[in-house]
N, CA, C and O atoms as CSV, one atom per row, in Angstrom:
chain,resi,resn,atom,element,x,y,z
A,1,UNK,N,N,51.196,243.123,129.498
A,1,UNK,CA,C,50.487,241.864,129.718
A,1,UNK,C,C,50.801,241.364,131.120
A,1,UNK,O,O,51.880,241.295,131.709
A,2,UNK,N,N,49.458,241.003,131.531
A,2,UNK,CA,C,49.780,240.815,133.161
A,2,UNK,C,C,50.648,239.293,133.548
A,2,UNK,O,O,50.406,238.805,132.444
A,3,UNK,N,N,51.214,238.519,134.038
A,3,UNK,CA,C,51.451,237.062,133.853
A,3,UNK,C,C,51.539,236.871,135.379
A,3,UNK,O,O,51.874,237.802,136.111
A,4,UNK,N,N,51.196,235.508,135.893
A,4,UNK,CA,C,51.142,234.931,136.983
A,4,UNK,C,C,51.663,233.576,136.962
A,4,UNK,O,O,51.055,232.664,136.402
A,5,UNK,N,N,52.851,233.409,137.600
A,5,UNK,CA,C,53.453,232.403,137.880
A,5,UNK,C,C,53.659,231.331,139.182
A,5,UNK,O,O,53.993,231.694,140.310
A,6,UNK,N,N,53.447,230.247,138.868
A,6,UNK,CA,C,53.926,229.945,140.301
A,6,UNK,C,C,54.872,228.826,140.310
A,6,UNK,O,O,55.255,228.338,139.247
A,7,UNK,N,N,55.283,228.379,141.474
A,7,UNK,CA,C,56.675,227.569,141.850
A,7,UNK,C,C,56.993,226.530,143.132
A,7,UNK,O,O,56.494,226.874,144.203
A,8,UNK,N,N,57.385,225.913,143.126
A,8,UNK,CA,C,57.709,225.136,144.442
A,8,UNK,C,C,57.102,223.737,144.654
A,8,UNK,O,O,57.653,222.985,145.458
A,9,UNK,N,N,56.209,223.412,144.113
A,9,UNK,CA,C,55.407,222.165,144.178
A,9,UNK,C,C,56.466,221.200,143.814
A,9,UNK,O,O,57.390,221.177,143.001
A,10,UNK,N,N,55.871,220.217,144.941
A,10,UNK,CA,C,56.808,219.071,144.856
A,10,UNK,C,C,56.003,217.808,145.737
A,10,UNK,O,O,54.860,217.675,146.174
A,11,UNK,N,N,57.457,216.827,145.744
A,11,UNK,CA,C,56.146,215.628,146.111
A,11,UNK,C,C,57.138,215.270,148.005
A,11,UNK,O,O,58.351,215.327,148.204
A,12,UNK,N,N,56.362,215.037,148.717
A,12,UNK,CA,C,56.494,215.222,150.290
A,12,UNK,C,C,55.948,214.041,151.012
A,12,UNK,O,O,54.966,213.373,150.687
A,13,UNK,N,N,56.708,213.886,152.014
A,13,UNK,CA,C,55.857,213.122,153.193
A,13,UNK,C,C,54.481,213.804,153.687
A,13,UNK,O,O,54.341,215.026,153.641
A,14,UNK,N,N,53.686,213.118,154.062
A,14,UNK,CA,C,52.958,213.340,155.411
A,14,UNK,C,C,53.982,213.709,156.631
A,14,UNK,O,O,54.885,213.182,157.282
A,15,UNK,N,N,53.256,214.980,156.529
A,15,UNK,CA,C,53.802,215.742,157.681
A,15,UNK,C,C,55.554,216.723,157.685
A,15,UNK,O,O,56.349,217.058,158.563
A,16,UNK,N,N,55.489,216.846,156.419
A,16,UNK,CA,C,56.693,217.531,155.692
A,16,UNK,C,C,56.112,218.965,155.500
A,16,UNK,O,O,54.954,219.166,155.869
A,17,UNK,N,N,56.896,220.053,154.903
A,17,UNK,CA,C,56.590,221.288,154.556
A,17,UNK,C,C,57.274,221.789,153.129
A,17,UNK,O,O,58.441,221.530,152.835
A,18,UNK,N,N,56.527,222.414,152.437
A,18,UNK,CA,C,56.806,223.091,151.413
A,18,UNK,C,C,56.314,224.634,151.519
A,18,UNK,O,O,55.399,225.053,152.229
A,19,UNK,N,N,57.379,225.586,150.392
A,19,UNK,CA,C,56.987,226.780,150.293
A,19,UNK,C,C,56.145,226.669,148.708
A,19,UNK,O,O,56.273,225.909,147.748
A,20,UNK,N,N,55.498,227.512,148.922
A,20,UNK,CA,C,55.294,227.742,147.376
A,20,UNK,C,C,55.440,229.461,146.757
A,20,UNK,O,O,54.789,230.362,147.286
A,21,UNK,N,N,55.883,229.580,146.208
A,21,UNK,CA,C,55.990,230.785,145.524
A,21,UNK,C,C,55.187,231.117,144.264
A,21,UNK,O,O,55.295,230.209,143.439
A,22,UNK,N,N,54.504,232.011,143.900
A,22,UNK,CA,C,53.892,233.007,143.267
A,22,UNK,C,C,54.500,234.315,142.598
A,22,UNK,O,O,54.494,235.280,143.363
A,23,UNK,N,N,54.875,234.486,141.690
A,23,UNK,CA,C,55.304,235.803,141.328
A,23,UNK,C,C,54.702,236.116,140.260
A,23,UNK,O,O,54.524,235.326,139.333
A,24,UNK,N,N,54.179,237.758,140.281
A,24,UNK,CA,C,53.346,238.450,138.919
A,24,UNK,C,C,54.376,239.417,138.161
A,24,UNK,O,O,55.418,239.653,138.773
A,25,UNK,N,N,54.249,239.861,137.206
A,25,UNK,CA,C,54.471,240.773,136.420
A,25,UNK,C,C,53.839,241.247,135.342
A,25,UNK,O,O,53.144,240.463,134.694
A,26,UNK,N,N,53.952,242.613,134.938
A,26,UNK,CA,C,53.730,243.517,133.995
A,26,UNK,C,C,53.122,244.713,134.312
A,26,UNK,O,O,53.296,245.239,135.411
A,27,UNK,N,N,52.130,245.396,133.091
A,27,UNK,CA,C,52.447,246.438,133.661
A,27,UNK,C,C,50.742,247.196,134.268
A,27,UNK,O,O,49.655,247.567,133.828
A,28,UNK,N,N,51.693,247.033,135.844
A,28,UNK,CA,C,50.537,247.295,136.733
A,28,UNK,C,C,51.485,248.020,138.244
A,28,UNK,O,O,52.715,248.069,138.228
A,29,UNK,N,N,50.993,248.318,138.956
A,29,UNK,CA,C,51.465,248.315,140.196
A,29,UNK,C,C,51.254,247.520,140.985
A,29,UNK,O,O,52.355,246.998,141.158
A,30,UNK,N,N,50.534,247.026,141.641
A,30,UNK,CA,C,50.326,245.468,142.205
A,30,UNK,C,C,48.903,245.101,142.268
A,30,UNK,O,O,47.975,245.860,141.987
A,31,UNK,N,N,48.794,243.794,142.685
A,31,UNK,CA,C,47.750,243.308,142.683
A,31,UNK,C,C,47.087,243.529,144.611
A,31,UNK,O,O,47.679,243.188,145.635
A,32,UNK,N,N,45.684,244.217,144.477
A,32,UNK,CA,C,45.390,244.350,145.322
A,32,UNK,C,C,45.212,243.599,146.313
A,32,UNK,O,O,45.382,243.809,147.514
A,33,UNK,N,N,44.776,242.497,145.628
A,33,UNK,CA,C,44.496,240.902,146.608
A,33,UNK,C,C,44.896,239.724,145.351
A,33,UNK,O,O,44.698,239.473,144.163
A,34,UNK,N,N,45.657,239.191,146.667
A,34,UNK,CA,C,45.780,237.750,146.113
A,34,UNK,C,C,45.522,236.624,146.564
A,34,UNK,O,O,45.142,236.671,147.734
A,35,UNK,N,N,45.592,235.092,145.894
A,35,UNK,CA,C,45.093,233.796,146.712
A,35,UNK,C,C,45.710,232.530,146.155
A,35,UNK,O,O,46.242,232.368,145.057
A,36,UNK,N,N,45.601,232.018,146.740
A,36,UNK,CA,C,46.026,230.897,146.372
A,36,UNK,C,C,44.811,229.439,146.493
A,36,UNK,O,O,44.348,229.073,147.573
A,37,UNK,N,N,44.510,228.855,145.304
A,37,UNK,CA,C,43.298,228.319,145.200
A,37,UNK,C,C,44.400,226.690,145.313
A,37,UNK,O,O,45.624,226.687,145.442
A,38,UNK,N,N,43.498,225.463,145.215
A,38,UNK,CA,C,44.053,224.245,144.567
A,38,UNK,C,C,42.565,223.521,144.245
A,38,UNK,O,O,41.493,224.047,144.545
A,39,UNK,N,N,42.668,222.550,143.747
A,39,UNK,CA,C,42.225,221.676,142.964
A,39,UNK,C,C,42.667,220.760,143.020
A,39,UNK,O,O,43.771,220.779,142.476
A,40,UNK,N,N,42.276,219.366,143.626
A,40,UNK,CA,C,42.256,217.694,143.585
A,40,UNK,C,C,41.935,216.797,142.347
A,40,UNK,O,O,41.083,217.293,141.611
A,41,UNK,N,N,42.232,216.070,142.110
A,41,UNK,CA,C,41.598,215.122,140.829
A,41,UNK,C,C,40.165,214.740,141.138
A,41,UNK,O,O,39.662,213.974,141.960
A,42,UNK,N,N,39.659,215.566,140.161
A,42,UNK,CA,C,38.048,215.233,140.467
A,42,UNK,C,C,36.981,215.981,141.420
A,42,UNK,O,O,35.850,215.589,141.707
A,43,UNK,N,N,37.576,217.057,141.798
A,43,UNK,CA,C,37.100,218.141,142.869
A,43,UNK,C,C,37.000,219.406,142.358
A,43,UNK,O,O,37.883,219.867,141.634
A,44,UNK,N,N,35.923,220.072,142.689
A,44,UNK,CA,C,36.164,221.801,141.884
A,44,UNK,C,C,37.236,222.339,142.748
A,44,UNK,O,O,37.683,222.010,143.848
A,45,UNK,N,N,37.507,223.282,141.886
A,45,UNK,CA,C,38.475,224.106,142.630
A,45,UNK,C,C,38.235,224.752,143.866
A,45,UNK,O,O,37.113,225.003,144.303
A,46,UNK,N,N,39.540,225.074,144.541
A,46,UNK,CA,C,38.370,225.356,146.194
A,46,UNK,C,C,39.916,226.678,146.868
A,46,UNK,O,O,41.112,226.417,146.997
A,47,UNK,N,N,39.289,227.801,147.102
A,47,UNK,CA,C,40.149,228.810,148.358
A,47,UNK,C,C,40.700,228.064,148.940
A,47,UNK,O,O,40.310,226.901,149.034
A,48,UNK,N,N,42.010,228.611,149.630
A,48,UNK,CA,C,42.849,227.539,150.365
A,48,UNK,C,C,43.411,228.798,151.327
A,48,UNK,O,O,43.497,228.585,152.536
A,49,UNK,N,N,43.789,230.095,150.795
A,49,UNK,CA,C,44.303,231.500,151.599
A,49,UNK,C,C,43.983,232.597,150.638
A,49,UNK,O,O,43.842,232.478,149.421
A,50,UNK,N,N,43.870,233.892,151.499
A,50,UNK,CA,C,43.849,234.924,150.277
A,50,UNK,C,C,44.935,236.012,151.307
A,50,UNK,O,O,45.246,235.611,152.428
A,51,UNK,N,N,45.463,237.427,150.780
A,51,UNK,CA,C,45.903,237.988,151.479
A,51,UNK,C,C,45.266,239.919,150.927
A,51,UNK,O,O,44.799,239.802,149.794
A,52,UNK,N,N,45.242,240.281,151.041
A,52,UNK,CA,C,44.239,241.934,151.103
A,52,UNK,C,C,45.770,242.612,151.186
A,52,UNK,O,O,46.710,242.204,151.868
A,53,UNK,N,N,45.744,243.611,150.409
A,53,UNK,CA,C,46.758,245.252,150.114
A,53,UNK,C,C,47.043,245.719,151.556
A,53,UNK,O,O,48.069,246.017,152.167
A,54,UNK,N,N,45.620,245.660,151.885
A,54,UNK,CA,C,45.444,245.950,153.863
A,54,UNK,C,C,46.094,245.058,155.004
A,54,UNK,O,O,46.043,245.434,156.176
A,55,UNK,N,N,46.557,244.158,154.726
A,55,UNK,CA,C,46.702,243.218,155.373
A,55,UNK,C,C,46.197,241.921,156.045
A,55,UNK,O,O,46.708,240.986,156.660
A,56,UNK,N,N,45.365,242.170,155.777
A,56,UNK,CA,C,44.091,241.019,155.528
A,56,UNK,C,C,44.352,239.986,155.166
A,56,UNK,O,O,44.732,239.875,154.001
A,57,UNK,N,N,44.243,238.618,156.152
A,57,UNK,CA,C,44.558,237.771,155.435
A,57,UNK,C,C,43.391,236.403,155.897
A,57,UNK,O,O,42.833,236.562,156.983
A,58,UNK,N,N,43.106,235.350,155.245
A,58,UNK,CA,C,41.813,234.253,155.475
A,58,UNK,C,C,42.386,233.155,154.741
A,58,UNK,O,O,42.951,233.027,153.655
A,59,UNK,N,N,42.019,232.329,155.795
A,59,UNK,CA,C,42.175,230.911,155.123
A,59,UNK,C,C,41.232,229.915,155.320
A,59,UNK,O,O,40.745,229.956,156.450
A,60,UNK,N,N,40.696,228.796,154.411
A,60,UNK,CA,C,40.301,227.709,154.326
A,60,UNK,C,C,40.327,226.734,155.900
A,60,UNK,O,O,41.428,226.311,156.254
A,61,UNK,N,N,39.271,226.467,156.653
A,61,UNK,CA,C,38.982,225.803,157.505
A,61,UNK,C,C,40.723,224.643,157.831
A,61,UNK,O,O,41.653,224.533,158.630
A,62,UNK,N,N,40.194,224.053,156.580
A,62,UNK,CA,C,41.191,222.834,156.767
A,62,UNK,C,C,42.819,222.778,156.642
A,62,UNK,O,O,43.746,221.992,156.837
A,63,UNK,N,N,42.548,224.266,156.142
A,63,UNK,CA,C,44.638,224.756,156.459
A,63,UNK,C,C,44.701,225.511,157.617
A,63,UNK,O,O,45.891,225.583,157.923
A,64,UNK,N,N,43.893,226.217,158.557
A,64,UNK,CA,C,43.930,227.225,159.176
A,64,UNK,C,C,45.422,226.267,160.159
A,64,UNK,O,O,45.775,225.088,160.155
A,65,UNK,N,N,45.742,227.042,160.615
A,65,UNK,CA,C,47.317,226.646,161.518
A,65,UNK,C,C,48.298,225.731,161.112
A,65,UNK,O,O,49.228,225.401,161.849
A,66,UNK,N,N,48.100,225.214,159.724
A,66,UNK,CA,C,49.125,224.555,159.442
A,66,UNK,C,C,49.820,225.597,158.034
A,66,UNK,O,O,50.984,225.446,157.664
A,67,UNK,N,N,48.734,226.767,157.302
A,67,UNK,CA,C,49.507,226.879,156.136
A,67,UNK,C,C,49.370,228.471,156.345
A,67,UNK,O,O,48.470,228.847,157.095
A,68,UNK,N,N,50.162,229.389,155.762
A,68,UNK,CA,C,50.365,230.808,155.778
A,68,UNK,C,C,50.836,231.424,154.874
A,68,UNK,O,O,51.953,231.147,154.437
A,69,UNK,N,N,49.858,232.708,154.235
A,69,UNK,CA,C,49.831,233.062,153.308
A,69,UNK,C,C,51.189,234.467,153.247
A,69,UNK,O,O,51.218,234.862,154.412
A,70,UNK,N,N,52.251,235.321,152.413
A,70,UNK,CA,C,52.504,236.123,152.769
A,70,UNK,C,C,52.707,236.691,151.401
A,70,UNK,O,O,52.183,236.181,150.412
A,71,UNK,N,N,53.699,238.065,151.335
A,71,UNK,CA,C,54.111,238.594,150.192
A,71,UNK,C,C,54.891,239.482,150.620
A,71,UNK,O,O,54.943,239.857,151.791
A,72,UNK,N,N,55.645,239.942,149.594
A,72,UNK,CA,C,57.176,240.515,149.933
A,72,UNK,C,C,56.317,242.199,149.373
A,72,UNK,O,O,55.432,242.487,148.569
A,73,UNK,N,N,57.312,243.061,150.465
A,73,UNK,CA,C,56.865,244.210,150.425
A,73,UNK,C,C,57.001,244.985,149.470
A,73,UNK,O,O,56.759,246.168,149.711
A,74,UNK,N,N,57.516,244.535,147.778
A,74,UNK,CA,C,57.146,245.492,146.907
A,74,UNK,C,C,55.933,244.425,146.034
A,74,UNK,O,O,55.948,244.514,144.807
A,75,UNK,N,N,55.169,243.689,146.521
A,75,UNK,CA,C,54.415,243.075,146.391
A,75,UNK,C,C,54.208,242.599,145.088
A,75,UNK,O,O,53.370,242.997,144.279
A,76,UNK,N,N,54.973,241.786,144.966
A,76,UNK,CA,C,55.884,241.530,143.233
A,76,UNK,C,C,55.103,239.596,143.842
A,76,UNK,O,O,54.300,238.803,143.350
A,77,UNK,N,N,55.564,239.620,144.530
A,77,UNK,CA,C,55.778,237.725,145.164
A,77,UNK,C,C,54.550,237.601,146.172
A,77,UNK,O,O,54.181,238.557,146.855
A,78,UNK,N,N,53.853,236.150,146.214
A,78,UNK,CA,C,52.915,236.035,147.309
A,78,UNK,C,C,53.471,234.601,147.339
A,78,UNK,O,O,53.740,233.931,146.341
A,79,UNK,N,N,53.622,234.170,148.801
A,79,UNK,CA,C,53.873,232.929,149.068
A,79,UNK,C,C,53.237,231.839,149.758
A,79,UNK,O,O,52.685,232.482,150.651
A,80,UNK,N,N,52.931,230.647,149.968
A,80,UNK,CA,C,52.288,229.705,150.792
A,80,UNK,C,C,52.935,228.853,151.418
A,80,UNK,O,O,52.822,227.675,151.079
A,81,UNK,N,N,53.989,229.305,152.759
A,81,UNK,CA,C,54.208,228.489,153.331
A,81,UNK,C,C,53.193,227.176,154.207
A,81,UNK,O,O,52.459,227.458,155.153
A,82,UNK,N,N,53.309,226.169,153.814
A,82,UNK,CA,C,52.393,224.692,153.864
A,82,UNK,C,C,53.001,223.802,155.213
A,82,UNK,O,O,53.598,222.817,154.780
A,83,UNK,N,N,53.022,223.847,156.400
A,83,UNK,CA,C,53.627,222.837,157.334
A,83,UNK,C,C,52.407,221.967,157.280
A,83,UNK,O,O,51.320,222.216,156.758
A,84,UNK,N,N,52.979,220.418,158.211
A,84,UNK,CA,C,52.449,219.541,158.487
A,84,UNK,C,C,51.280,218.956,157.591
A,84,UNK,O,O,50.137,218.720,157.982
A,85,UNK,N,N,51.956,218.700,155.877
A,85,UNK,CA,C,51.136,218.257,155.381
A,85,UNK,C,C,50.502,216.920,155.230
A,85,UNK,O,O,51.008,215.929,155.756
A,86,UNK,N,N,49.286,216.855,154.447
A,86,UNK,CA,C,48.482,215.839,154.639
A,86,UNK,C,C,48.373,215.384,153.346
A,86,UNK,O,O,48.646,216.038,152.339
A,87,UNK,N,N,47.871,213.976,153.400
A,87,UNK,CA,C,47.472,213.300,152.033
A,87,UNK,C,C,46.586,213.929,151.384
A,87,UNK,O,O,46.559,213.937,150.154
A,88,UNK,N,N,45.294,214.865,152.524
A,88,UNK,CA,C,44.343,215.358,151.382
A,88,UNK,C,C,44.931,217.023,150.805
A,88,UNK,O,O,44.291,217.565,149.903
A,89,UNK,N,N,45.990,217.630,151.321
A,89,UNK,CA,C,46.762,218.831,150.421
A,89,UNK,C,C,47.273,218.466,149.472
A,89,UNK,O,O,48.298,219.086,149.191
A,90,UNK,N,N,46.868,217.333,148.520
A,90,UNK,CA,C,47.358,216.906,147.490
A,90,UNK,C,C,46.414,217.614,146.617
A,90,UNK,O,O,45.197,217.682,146.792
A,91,UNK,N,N,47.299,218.293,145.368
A,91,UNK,CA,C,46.321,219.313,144.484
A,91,UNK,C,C,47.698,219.555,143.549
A,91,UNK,O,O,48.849,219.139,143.685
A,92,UNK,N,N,46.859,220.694,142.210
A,92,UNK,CA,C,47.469,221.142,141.863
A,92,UNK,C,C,47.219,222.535,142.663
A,92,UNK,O,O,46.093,222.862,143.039
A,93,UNK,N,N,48.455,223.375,142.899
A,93,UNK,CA,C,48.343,224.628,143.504
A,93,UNK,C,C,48.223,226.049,142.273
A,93,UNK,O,O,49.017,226.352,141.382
A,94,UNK,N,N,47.089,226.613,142.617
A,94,UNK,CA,C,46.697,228.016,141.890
A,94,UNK,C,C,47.295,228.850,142.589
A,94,UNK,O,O,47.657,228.578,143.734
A,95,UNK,N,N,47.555,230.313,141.878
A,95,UNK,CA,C,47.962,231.429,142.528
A,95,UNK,C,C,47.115,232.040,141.377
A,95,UNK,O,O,47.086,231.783,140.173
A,96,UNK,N,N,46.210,233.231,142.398
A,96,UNK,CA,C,45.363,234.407,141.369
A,96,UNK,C,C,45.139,235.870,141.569
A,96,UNK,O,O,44.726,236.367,142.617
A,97,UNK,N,N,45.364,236.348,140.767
A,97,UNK,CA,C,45.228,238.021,141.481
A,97,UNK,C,C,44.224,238.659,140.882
A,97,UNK,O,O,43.795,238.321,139.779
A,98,UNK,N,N,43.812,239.543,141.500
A,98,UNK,CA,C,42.736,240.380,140.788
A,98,UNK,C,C,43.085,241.620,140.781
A,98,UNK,O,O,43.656,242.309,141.625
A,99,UNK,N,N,42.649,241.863,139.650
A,99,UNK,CA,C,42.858,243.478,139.432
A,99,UNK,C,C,41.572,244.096,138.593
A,99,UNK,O,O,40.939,243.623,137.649
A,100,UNK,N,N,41.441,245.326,139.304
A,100,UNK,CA,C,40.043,245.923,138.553
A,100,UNK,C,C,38.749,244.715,138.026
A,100,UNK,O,O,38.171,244.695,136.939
A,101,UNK,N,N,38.544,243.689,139.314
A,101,UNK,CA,C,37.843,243.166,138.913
A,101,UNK,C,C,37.878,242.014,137.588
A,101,UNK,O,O,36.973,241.433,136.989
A,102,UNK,N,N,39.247,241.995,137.465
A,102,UNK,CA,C,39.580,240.716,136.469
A,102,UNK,C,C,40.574,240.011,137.174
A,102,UNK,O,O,41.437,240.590,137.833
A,103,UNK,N,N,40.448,238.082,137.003
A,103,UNK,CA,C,41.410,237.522,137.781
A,103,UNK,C,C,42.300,236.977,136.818
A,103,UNK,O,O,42.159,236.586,135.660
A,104,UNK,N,N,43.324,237.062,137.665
A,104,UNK,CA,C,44.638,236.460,136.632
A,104,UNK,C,C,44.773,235.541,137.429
A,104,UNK,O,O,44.643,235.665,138.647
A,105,UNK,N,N,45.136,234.191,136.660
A,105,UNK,CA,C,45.564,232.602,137.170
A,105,UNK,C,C,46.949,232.551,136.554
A,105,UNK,O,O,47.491,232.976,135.535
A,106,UNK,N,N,47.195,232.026,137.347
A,106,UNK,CA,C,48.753,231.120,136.766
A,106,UNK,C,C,48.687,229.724,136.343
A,106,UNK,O,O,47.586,229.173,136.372
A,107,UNK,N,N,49.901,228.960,135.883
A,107,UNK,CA,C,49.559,227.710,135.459
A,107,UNK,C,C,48.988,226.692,136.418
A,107,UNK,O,O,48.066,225.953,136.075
A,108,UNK,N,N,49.426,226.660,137.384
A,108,UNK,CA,C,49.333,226.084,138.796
A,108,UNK,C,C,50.870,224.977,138.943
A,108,UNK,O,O,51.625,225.041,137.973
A,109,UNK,N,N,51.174,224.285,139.782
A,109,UNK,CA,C,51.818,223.665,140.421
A,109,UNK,C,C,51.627,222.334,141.270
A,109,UNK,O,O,51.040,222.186,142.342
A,110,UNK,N,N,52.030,221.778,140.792
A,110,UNK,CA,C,51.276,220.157,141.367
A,110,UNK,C,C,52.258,220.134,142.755
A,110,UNK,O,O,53.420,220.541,142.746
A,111,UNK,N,N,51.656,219.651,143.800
A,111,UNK,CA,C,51.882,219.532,145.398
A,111,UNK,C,C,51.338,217.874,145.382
A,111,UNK,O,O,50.300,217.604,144.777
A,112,UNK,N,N,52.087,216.853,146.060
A,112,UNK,CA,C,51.885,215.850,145.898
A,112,UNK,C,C,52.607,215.194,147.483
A,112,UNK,O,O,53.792,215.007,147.761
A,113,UNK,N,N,51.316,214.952,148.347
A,113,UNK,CA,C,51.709,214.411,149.884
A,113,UNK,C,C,51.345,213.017,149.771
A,113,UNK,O,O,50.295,212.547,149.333
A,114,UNK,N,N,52.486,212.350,150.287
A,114,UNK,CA,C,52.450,210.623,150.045
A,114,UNK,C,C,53.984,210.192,150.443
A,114,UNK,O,O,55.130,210.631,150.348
A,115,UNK,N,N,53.203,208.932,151.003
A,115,UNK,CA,C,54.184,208.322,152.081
A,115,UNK,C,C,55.515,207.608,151.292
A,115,UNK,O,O,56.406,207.070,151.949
């Protein structure tokens, strides 16, 4: 059974940084691509980074240079380091992987920027 977890959400200044962590297991070899989605109160869910097997990596307009996507090289963990956050990176944070065309979500993680 595949499971997707994630971790680190917490509540921050404007203009503070958080990591967030992601970790999968079971039984697979890894997930080819992964991402990290969030969701606002009252907003569909929306891409925020993804990262590619290849190295490939894309992000969301409104994080580009403040947030960075990575994963540890037995590709177990994907992470979202978040600088210089803002009131509107307030979400709950998704982590999702796909495999063979099916996505696995995790519970998500509430991220909460406020003064």
């Amino acid at each position: 059974q595949v499971q997707v977890v994630e971790s680190g959400g917490d509540l921050v200044e404007p203009g503070g940084s958080l990591r967030l962590s992601c970790t999968t297991s079971g039984r697979y070899i890894s997930f080819p691509a992964m991402a990290w989605y969030r969701q606002a109160p009252g907003e569909e869910r929306e891409l925020v980074a993804s990262i590619h097997i290849n190295g490939d990596v894309a992000y969301a307009d409104s994080v580009k240079g403040r947030f960075s996507i990575s994963r540890d090289k037995a590709r177990k963990f994907v992470y979202l380091q978040m600088n210089n956050l803002k009131t509107d990176d307030t979400a709950v944070y998704y982590c999702k992987g796909n495999l063979a065309g099916i996505d696995y979500w995790g519970q998500g993680t509430q991220v909460t920027v406020s003064p």
